[in-house]
Short mmCIF file of C-alpha atoms and ligand atoms in Angstrom, two decimals:
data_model
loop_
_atom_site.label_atom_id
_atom_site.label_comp_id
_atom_site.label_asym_id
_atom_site.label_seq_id
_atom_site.Cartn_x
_atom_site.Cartn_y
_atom_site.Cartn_z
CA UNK T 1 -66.58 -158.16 140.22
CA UNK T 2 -69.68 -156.91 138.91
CA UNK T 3 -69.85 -153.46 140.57
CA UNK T 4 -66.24 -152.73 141.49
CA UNK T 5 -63.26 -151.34 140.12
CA UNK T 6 -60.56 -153.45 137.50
CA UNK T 7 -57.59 -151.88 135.77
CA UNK T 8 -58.23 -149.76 133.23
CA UNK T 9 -58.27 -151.69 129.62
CA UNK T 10 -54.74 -152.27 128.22
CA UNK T 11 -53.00 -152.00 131.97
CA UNK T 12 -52.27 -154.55 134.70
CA UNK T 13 -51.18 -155.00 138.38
CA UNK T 14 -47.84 -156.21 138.98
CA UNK T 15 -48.26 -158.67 141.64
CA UNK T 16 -46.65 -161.04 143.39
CA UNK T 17 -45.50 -163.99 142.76
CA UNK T 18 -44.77 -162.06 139.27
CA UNK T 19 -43.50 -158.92 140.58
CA UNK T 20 -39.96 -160.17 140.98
CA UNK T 21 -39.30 -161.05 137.39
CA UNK T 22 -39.93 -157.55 136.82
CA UNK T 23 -37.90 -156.06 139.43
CA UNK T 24 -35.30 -158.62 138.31
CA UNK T 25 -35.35 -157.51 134.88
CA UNK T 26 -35.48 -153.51 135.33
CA UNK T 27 -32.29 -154.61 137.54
CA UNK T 28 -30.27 -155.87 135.00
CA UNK T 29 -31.23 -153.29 132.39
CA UNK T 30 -30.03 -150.69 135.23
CA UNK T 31 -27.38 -152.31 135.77
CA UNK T 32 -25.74 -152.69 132.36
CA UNK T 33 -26.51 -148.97 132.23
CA UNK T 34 -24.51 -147.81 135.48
CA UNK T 35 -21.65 -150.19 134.13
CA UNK T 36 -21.30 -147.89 131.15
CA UNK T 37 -21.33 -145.35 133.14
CA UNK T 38 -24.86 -143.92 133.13
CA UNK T 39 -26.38 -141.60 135.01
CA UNK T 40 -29.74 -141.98 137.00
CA UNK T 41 -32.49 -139.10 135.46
CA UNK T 42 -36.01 -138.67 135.92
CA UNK T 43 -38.40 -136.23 133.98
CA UNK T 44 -41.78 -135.44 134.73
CA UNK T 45 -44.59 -138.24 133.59
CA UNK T 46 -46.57 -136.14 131.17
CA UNK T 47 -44.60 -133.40 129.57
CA UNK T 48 -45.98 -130.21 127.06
CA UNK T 49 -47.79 -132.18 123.78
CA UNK T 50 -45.60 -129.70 121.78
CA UNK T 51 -42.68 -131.55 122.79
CA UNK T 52 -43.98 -134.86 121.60
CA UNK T 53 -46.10 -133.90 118.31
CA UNK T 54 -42.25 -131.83 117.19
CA UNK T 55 -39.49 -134.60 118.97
CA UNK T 56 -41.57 -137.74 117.76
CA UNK T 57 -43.02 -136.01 114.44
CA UNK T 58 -46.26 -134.70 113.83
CA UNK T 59 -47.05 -138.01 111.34
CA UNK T 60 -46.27 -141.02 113.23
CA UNK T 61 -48.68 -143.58 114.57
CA UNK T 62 -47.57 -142.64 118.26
CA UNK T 63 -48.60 -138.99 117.88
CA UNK T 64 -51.62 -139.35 115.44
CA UNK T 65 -53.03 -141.86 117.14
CA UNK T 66 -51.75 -143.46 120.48
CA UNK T 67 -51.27 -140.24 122.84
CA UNK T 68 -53.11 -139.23 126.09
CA UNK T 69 -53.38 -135.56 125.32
CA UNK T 70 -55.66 -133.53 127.74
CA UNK T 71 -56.13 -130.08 129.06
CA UNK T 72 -54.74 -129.21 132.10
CA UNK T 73 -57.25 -127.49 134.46
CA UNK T 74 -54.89 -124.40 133.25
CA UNK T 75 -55.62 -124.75 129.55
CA UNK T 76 -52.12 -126.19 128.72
CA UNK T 77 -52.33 -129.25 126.54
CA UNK T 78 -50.07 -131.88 127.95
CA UNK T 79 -49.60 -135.85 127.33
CA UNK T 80 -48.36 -138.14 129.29
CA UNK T 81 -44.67 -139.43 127.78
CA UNK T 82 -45.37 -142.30 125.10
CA UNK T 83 -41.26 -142.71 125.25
CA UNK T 84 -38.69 -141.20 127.07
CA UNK T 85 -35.70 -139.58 124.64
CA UNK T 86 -37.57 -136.37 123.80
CA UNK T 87 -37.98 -135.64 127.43
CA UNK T 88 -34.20 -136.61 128.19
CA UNK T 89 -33.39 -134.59 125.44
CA UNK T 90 -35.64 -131.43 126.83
CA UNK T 91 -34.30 -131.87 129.92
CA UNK T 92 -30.47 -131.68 129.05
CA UNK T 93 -30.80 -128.75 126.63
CA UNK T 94 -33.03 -126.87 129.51
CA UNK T 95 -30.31 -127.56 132.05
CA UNK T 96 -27.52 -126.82 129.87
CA UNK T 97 -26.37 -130.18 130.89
CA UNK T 98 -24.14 -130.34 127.11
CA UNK T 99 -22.02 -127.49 128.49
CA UNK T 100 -19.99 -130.14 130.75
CA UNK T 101 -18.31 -132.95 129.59
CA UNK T 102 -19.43 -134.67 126.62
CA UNK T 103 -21.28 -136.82 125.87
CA UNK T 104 -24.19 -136.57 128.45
CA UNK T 105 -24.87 -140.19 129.51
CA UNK T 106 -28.28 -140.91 131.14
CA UNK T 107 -30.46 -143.71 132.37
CA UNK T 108 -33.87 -143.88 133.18
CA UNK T 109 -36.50 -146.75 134.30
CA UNK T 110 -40.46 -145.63 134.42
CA UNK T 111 -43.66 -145.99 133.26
CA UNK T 112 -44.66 -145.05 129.45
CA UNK T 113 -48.58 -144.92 127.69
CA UNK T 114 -49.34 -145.19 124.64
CA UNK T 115 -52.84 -145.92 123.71
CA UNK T 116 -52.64 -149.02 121.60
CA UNK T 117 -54.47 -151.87 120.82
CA UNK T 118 -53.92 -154.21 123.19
CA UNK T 119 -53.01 -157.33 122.89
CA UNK T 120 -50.04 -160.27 124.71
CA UNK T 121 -47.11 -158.45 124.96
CA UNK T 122 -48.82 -154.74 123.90
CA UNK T 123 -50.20 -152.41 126.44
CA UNK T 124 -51.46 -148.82 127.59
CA UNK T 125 -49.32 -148.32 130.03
CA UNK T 126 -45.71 -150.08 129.78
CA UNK T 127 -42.33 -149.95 131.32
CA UNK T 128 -39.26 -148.98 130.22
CA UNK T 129 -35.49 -148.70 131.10
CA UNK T 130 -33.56 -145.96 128.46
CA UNK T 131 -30.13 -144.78 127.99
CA UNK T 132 -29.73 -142.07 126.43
CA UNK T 133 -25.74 -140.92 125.46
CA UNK T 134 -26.06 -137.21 123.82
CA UNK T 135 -23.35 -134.71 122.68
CA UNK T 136 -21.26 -136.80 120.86
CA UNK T 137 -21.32 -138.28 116.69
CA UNK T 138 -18.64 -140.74 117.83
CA UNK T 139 -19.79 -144.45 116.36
CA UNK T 140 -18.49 -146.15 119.25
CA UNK T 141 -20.95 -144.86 121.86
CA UNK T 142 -23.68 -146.55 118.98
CA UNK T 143 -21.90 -149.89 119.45
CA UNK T 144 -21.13 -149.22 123.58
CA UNK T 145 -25.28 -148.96 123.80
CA UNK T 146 -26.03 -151.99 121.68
CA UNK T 147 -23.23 -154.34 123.26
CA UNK T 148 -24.95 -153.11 127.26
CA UNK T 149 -28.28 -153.58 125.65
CA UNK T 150 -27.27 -157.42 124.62
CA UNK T 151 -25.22 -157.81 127.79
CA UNK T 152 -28.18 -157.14 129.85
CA UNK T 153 -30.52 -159.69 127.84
CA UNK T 154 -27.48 -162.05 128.25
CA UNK T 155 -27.49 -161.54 132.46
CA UNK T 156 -30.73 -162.28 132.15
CA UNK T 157 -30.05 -165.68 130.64
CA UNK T 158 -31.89 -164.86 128.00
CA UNK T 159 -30.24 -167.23 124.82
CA UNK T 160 -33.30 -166.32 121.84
CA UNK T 161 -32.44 -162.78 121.26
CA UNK T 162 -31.75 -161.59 117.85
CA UNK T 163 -30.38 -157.92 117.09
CA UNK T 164 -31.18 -156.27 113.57
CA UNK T 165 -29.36 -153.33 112.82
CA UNK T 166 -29.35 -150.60 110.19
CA UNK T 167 -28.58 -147.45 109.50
CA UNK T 168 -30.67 -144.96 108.14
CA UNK T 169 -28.83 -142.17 106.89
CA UNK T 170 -28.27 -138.46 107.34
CA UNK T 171 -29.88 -135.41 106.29
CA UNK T 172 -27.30 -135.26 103.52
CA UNK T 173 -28.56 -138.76 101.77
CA UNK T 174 -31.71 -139.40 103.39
CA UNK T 175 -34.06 -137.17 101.04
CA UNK T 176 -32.76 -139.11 98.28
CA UNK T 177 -33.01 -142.17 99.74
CA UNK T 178 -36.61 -141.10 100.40
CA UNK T 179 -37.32 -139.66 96.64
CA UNK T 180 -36.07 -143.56 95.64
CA UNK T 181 -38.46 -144.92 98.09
CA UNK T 182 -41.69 -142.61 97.07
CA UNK T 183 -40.90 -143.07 93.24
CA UNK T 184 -40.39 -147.16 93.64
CA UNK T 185 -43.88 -146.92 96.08
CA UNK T 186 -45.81 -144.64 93.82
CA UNK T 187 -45.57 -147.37 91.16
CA UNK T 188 -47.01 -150.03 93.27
CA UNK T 189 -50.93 -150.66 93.70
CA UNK T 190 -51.32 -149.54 97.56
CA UNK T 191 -54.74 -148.50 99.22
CA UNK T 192 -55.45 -144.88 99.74
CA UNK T 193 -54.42 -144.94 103.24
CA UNK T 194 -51.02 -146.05 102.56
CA UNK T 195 -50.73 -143.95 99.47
CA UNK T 196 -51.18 -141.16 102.01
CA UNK T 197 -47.98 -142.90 103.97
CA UNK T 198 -46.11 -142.40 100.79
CA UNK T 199 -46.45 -138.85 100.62
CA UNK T 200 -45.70 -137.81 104.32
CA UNK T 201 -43.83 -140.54 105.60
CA UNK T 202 -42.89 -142.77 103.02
CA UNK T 203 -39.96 -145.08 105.34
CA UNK T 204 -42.73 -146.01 107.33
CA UNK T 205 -44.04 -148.40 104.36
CA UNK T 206 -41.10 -150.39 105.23
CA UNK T 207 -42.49 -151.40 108.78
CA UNK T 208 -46.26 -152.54 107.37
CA UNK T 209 -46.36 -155.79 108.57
CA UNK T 210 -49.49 -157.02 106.13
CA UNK T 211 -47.83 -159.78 103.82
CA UNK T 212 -49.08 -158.00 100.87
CA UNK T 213 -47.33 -155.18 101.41
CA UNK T 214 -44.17 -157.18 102.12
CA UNK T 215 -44.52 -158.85 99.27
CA UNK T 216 -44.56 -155.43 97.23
CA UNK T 217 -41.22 -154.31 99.24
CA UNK T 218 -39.44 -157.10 97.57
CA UNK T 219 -37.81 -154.79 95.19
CA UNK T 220 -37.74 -151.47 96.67
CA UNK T 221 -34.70 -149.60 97.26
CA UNK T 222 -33.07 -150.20 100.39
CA UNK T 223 -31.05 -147.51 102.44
CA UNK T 224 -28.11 -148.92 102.91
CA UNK T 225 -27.62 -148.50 98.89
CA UNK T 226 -27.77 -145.00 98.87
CA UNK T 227 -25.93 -144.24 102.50
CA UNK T 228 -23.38 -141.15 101.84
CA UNK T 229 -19.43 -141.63 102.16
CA UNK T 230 -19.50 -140.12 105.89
CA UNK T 231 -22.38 -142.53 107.08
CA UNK T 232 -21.22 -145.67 105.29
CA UNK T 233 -17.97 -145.13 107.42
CA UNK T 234 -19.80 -144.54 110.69
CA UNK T 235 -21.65 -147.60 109.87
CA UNK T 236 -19.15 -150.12 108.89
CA UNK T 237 -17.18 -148.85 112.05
CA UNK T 238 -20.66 -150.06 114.24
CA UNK T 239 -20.63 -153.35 112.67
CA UNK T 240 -16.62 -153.47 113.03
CA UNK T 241 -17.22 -152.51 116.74
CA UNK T 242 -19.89 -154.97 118.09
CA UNK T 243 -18.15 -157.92 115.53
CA UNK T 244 -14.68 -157.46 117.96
CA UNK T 245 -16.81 -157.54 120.99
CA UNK T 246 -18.60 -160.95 120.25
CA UNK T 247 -22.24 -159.09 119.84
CA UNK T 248 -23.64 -160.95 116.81
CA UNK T 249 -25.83 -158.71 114.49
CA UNK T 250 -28.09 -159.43 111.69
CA UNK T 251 -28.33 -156.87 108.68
CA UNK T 252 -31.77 -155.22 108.21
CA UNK T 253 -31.79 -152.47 105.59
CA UNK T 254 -35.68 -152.49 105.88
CA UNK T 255 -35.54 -152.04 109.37
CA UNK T 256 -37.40 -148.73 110.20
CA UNK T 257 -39.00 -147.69 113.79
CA UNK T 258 -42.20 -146.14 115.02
CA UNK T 259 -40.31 -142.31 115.71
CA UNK T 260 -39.60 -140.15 113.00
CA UNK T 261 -35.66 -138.62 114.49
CA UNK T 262 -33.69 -141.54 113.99
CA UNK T 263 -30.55 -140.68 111.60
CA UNK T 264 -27.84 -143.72 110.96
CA UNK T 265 -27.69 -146.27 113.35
CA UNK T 266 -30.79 -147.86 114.43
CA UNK T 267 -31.31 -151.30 115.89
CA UNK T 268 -33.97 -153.76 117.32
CA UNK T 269 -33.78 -156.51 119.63
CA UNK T 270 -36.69 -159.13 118.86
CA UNK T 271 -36.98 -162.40 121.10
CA UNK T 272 -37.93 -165.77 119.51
CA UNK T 273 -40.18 -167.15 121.65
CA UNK T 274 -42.95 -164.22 121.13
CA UNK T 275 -45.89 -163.87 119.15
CA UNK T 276 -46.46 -160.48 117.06
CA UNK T 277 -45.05 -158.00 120.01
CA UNK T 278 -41.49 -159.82 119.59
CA UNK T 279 -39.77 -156.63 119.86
CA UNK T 280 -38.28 -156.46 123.28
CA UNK T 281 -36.13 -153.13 122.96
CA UNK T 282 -34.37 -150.84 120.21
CA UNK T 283 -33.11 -147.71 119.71
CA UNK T 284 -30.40 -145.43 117.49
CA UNK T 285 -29.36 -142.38 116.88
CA UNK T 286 -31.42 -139.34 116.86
CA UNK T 287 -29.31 -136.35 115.66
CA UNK T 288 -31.55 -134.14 114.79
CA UNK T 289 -33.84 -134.39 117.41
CA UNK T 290 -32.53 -131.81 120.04
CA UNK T 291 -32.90 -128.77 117.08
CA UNK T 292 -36.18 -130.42 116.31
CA UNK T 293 -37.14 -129.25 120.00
CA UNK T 294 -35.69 -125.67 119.92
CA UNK T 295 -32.42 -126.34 121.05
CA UNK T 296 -28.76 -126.64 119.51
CA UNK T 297 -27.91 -128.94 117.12
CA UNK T 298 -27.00 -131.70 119.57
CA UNK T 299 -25.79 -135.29 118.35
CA UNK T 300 -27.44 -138.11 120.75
CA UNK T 301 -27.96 -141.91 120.71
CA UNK T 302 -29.95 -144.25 122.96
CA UNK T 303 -32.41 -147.15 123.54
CA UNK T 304 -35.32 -148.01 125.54
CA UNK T 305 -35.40 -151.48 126.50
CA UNK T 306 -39.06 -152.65 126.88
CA UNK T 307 -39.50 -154.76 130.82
CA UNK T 308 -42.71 -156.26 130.15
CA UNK T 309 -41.70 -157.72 127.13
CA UNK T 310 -38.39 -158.87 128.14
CA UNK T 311 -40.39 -160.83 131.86
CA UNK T 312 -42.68 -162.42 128.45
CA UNK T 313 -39.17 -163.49 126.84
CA UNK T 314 -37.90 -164.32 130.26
CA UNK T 315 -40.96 -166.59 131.37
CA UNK T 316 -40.97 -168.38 127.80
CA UNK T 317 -37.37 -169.26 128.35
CA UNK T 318 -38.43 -170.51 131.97
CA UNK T 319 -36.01 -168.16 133.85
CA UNK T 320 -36.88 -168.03 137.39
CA UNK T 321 -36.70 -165.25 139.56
CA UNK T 322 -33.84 -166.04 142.45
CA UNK T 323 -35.36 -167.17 145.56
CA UNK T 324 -35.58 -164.73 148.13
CA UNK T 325 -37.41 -165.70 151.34
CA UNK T 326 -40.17 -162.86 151.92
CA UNK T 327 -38.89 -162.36 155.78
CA UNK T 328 -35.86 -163.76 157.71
CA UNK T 329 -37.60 -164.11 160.94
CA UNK T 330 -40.92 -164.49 161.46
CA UNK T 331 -42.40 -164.04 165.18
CA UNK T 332 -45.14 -166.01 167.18
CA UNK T 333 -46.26 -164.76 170.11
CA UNK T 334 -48.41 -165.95 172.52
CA UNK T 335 -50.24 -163.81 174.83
CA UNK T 336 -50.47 -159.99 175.03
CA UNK T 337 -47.11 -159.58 176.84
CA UNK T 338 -45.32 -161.61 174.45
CA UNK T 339 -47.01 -159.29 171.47
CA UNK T 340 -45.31 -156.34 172.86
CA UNK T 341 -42.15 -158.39 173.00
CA UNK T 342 -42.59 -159.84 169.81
CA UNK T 343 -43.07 -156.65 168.44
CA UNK T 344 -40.15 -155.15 170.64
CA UNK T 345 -37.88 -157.75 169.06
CA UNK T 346 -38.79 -157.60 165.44
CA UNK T 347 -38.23 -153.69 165.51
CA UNK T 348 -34.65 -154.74 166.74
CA UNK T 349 -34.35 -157.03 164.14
CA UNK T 350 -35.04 -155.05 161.28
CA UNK T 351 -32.90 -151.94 162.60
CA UNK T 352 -29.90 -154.54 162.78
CA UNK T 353 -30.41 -155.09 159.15
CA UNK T 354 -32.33 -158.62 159.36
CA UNK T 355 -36.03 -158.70 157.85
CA UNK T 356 -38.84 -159.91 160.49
CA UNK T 357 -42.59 -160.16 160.07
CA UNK T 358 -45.05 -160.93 163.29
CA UNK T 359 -48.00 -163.12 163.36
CA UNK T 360 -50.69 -159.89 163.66
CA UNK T 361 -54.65 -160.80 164.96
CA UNK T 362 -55.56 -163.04 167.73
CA UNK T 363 -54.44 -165.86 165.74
CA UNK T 364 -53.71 -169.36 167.73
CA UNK T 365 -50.10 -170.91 167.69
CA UNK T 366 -51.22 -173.34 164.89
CA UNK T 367 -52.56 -170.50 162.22
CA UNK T 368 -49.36 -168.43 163.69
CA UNK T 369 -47.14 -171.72 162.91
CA UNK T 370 -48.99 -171.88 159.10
CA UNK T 371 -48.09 -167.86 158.65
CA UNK T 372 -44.58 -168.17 159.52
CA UNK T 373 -44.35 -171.21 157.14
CA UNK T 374 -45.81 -169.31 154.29
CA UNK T 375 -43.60 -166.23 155.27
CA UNK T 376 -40.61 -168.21 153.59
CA UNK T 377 -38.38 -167.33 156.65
CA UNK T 378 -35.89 -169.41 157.80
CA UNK T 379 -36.37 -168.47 161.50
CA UNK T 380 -39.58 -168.47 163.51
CA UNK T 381 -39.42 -167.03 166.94
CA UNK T 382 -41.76 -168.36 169.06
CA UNK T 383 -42.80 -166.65 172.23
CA UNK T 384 -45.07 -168.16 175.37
CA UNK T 385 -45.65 -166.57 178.45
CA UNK T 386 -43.30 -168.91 179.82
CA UNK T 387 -40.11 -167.97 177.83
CA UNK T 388 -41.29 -164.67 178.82
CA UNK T 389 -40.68 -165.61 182.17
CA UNK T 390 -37.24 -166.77 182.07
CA UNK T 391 -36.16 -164.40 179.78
CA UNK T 392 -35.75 -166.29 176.15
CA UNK T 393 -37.50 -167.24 173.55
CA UNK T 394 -37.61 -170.31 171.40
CA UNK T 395 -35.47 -169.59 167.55
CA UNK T 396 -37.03 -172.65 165.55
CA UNK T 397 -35.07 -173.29 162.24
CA UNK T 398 -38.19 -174.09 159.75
CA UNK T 399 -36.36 -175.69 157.52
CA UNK T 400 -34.41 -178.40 159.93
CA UNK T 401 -37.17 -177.98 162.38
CA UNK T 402 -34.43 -177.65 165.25
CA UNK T 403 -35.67 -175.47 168.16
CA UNK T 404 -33.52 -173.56 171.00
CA UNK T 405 -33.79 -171.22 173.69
CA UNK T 406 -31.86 -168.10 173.15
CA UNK T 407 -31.69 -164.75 175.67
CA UNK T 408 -33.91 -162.08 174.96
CA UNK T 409 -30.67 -160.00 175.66
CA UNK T 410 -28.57 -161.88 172.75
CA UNK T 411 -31.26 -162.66 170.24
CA UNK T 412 -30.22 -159.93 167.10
CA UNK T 413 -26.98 -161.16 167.83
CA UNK T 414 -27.42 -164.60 167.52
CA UNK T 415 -29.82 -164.49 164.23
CA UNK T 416 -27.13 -162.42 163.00
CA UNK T 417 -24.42 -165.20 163.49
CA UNK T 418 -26.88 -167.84 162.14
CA UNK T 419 -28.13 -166.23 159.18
CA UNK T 420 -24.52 -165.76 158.00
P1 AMP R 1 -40.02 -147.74 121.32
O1 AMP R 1 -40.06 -146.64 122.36
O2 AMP R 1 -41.24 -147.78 120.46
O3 AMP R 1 -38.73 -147.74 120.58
O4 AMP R 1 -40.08 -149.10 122.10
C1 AMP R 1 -39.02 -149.64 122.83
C2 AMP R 1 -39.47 -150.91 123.48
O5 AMP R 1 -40.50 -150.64 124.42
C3 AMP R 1 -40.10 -151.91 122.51
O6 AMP R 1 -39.11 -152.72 121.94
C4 AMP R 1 -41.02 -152.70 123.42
O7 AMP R 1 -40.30 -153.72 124.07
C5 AMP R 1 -41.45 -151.69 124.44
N1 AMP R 1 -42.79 -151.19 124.12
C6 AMP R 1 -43.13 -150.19 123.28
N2 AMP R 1 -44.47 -150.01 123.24
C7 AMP R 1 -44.99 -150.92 124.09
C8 AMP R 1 -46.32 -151.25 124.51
N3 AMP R 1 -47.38 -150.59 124.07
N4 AMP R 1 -46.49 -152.26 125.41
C9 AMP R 1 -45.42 -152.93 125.90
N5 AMP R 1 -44.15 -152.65 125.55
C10 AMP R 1 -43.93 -151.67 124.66
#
């Protein structure tokens, strides 16, 4: 297309024969949700900057570099959401949602941008389905949110996903967890870029993925060594948790993610049968997030499961979507009075609660017969001006290729009885 219109770099349409992987996966990640008993939300697509460059931290890759900030024909600077728990967060402290019943548990499923370079598996604008449970320190909603997270993958059929998990720490024994970190890093030979990392943000060493940088992580200090009394507890009790329930874990105490409010638990799923983008979703706590925002100090844990990633994971593991004709009945008139029938009859169809399609243009039986076939239906319902005439028309089973008569008068009720 040399003078039209494609998706914008780093995007794509959904399309079928795809599109039902997708809606197949965002099903099952809703799903495990609402069995935990989450709560549908939906906040605004592009949200205040402020609430990003504070709730995600001003130094992280997503903020310095990945955001679509822009000026509002009003002069407000706002971005459109790169993830989804700072708005959930917003939106519960602006509702007072906290003063009910604790904690706050909320799902969402909706598109996120970030502006990265793209690549398989790595795109501008993704989807994702979060939970988000807020309002409560207890460990077991960390381990409730992992074990839906697996069980989803697992509905799925998914059987190559691995779960890392780690905890990070609290404000009490982070900073010297951190001070370990910087001293161990400031000894190593690192370019100037990542010797600026050290200073601002040095945990996000951990996550360079250049082998030589790996290889000069082989002796720093890992969190879990210097985890206080209070968060060793609420970690062992995690591990305790999701080992009783079957959810199999691996230990990652370089594990680190791409936001700056995670405190103790924090966990990634990655999929084995990726390339680089093998992470298909992750998440942890985030306790200091909601007075990072301006609100109260508001404990909170969640995860955003990433869909087009997990269809990847799904399609490498050759997991088909279930097969789900496009239209139960599929109409074929012939002749203008018949079309107003035809039409007459599929409208009768679909308000009963069976799905019909009609064989639109002046098309001849033959092309009409080829459109019904391609429809998937099991029914086609032809119509001549001779059925018309006697008052049926002829229900032809497409995939037997048995043909009857049947009464105008009793056709919804006799699909209905058939396709039972
Ligand atoms: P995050 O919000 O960074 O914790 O990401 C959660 C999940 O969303 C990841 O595990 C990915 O599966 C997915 N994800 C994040 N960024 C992208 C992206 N640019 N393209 C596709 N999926 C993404």
């Amino acid at each position: 297309m040399a003078d039209g219109y494609q998706a914008p770099k780093g995007t794509y349409d959904l399309l079928p024969p795809d599109s039902p992987l997708a809606l197949m996966v965002r099903t099952a990640m809703i799903a495990a949700a609402r069995s935990g008993g989450y709560e549908y939300i939906e906040t605004p697509v592009f949200e205040d900057t402020g609430l990003f460059a504070r709730g995600v931290g001003e130094s992280t890759d997503v903020v310095t570099k990945e955001m679509y900030t822009f000026d509002d024909r009003g002069g407000r600077s706002v971005t459109l959401r790169p993830e989804g728990t700072a708005p959930a967060v917003r939106s519960v402290i602006e509702h007072g949602l906290a003063r009910g019943q604790l904690p706050v548990k909320l799902y969402y499923s909706g598109p996120f941008f970030r502006y990265e370079r793209p690549q398989a598996g790595r795109y501008r604008h993704f989807w994702q389905v979060g939970a988000e449970a807020v309002g409560t320190e207890d460990p077991a909603v960390d381990a409730e949110l992992i074990v839906l997270a697996a069980d989803a993958y697992r509905t799925l059929g998914l059987t190559r996903v691995r779960l890392l998990l780690n905890s990070l720490g609290c404000r009490e024994c982070r900073p010297a967890y951190r001070a370990a970190l910087q001293d161990y890093l400031r000894g190593v030979e690192l370019d100037p870029e990542t010797r600026r990392r050290v200073e601002e943000n040095p945990l996000r060493v951990l996550d360079d993925k250049r082998p030589h940088i790996q290889a000069l992580l082989a002796d720093a200090p890992l969190v879990t060594d210097h985890l206080c009394a209070a968060c060793k507890a609420f970690h062992e009790e995690v591990r305790r948790l999701l080992t009783d329930t079957g959810v199999e874990f691996t230990d990652d105490p370089r594990l680190v993610r791409g936001l700056d409010y995670y405190t103790r638990t924090l966990f990634e799923f990655v999929h084995t049968g990726l390339g680089a983008q093998s992470a298909i979703g992750g998440g942890g706590r985030y306790d200091g997030l909601s007075e990072l925002i301006g609100g109260p100090s508001l404990p909170g844990v969640g995860w955003a499961l990433g869909v087009d990633r997990t269809v990847l994971a799904v399609r490498a593991e050759n997991i088909a979507a279930p097969e789900h004709a496009r239209v139960a009945v599929f109409a074929v008139p012939l002749g203008e009075d018949a079309r107003r029938t035809a039409f007459l009859l599929i409208t009768r169809l679909r308000r009963a609660g069976v799905s019909a399609d009609l064989a639109y243009g002046q098309r001849g039986l033959k092309g009409a017969m080829k459109a019904a076939d391609r429809s998937g239906a099991h029914y086609a319902l032809i119509i001549g001006e001779r059925d018309l005439a006697t008052g049926v028309a002829q229900l032809k089973d497409l995939t037997t290729g048995d043909q009857e008569p049947v009464e105008l008068d009793r056709l919804v009720a006799t699909v209905k009885e058939k396709l039972q």
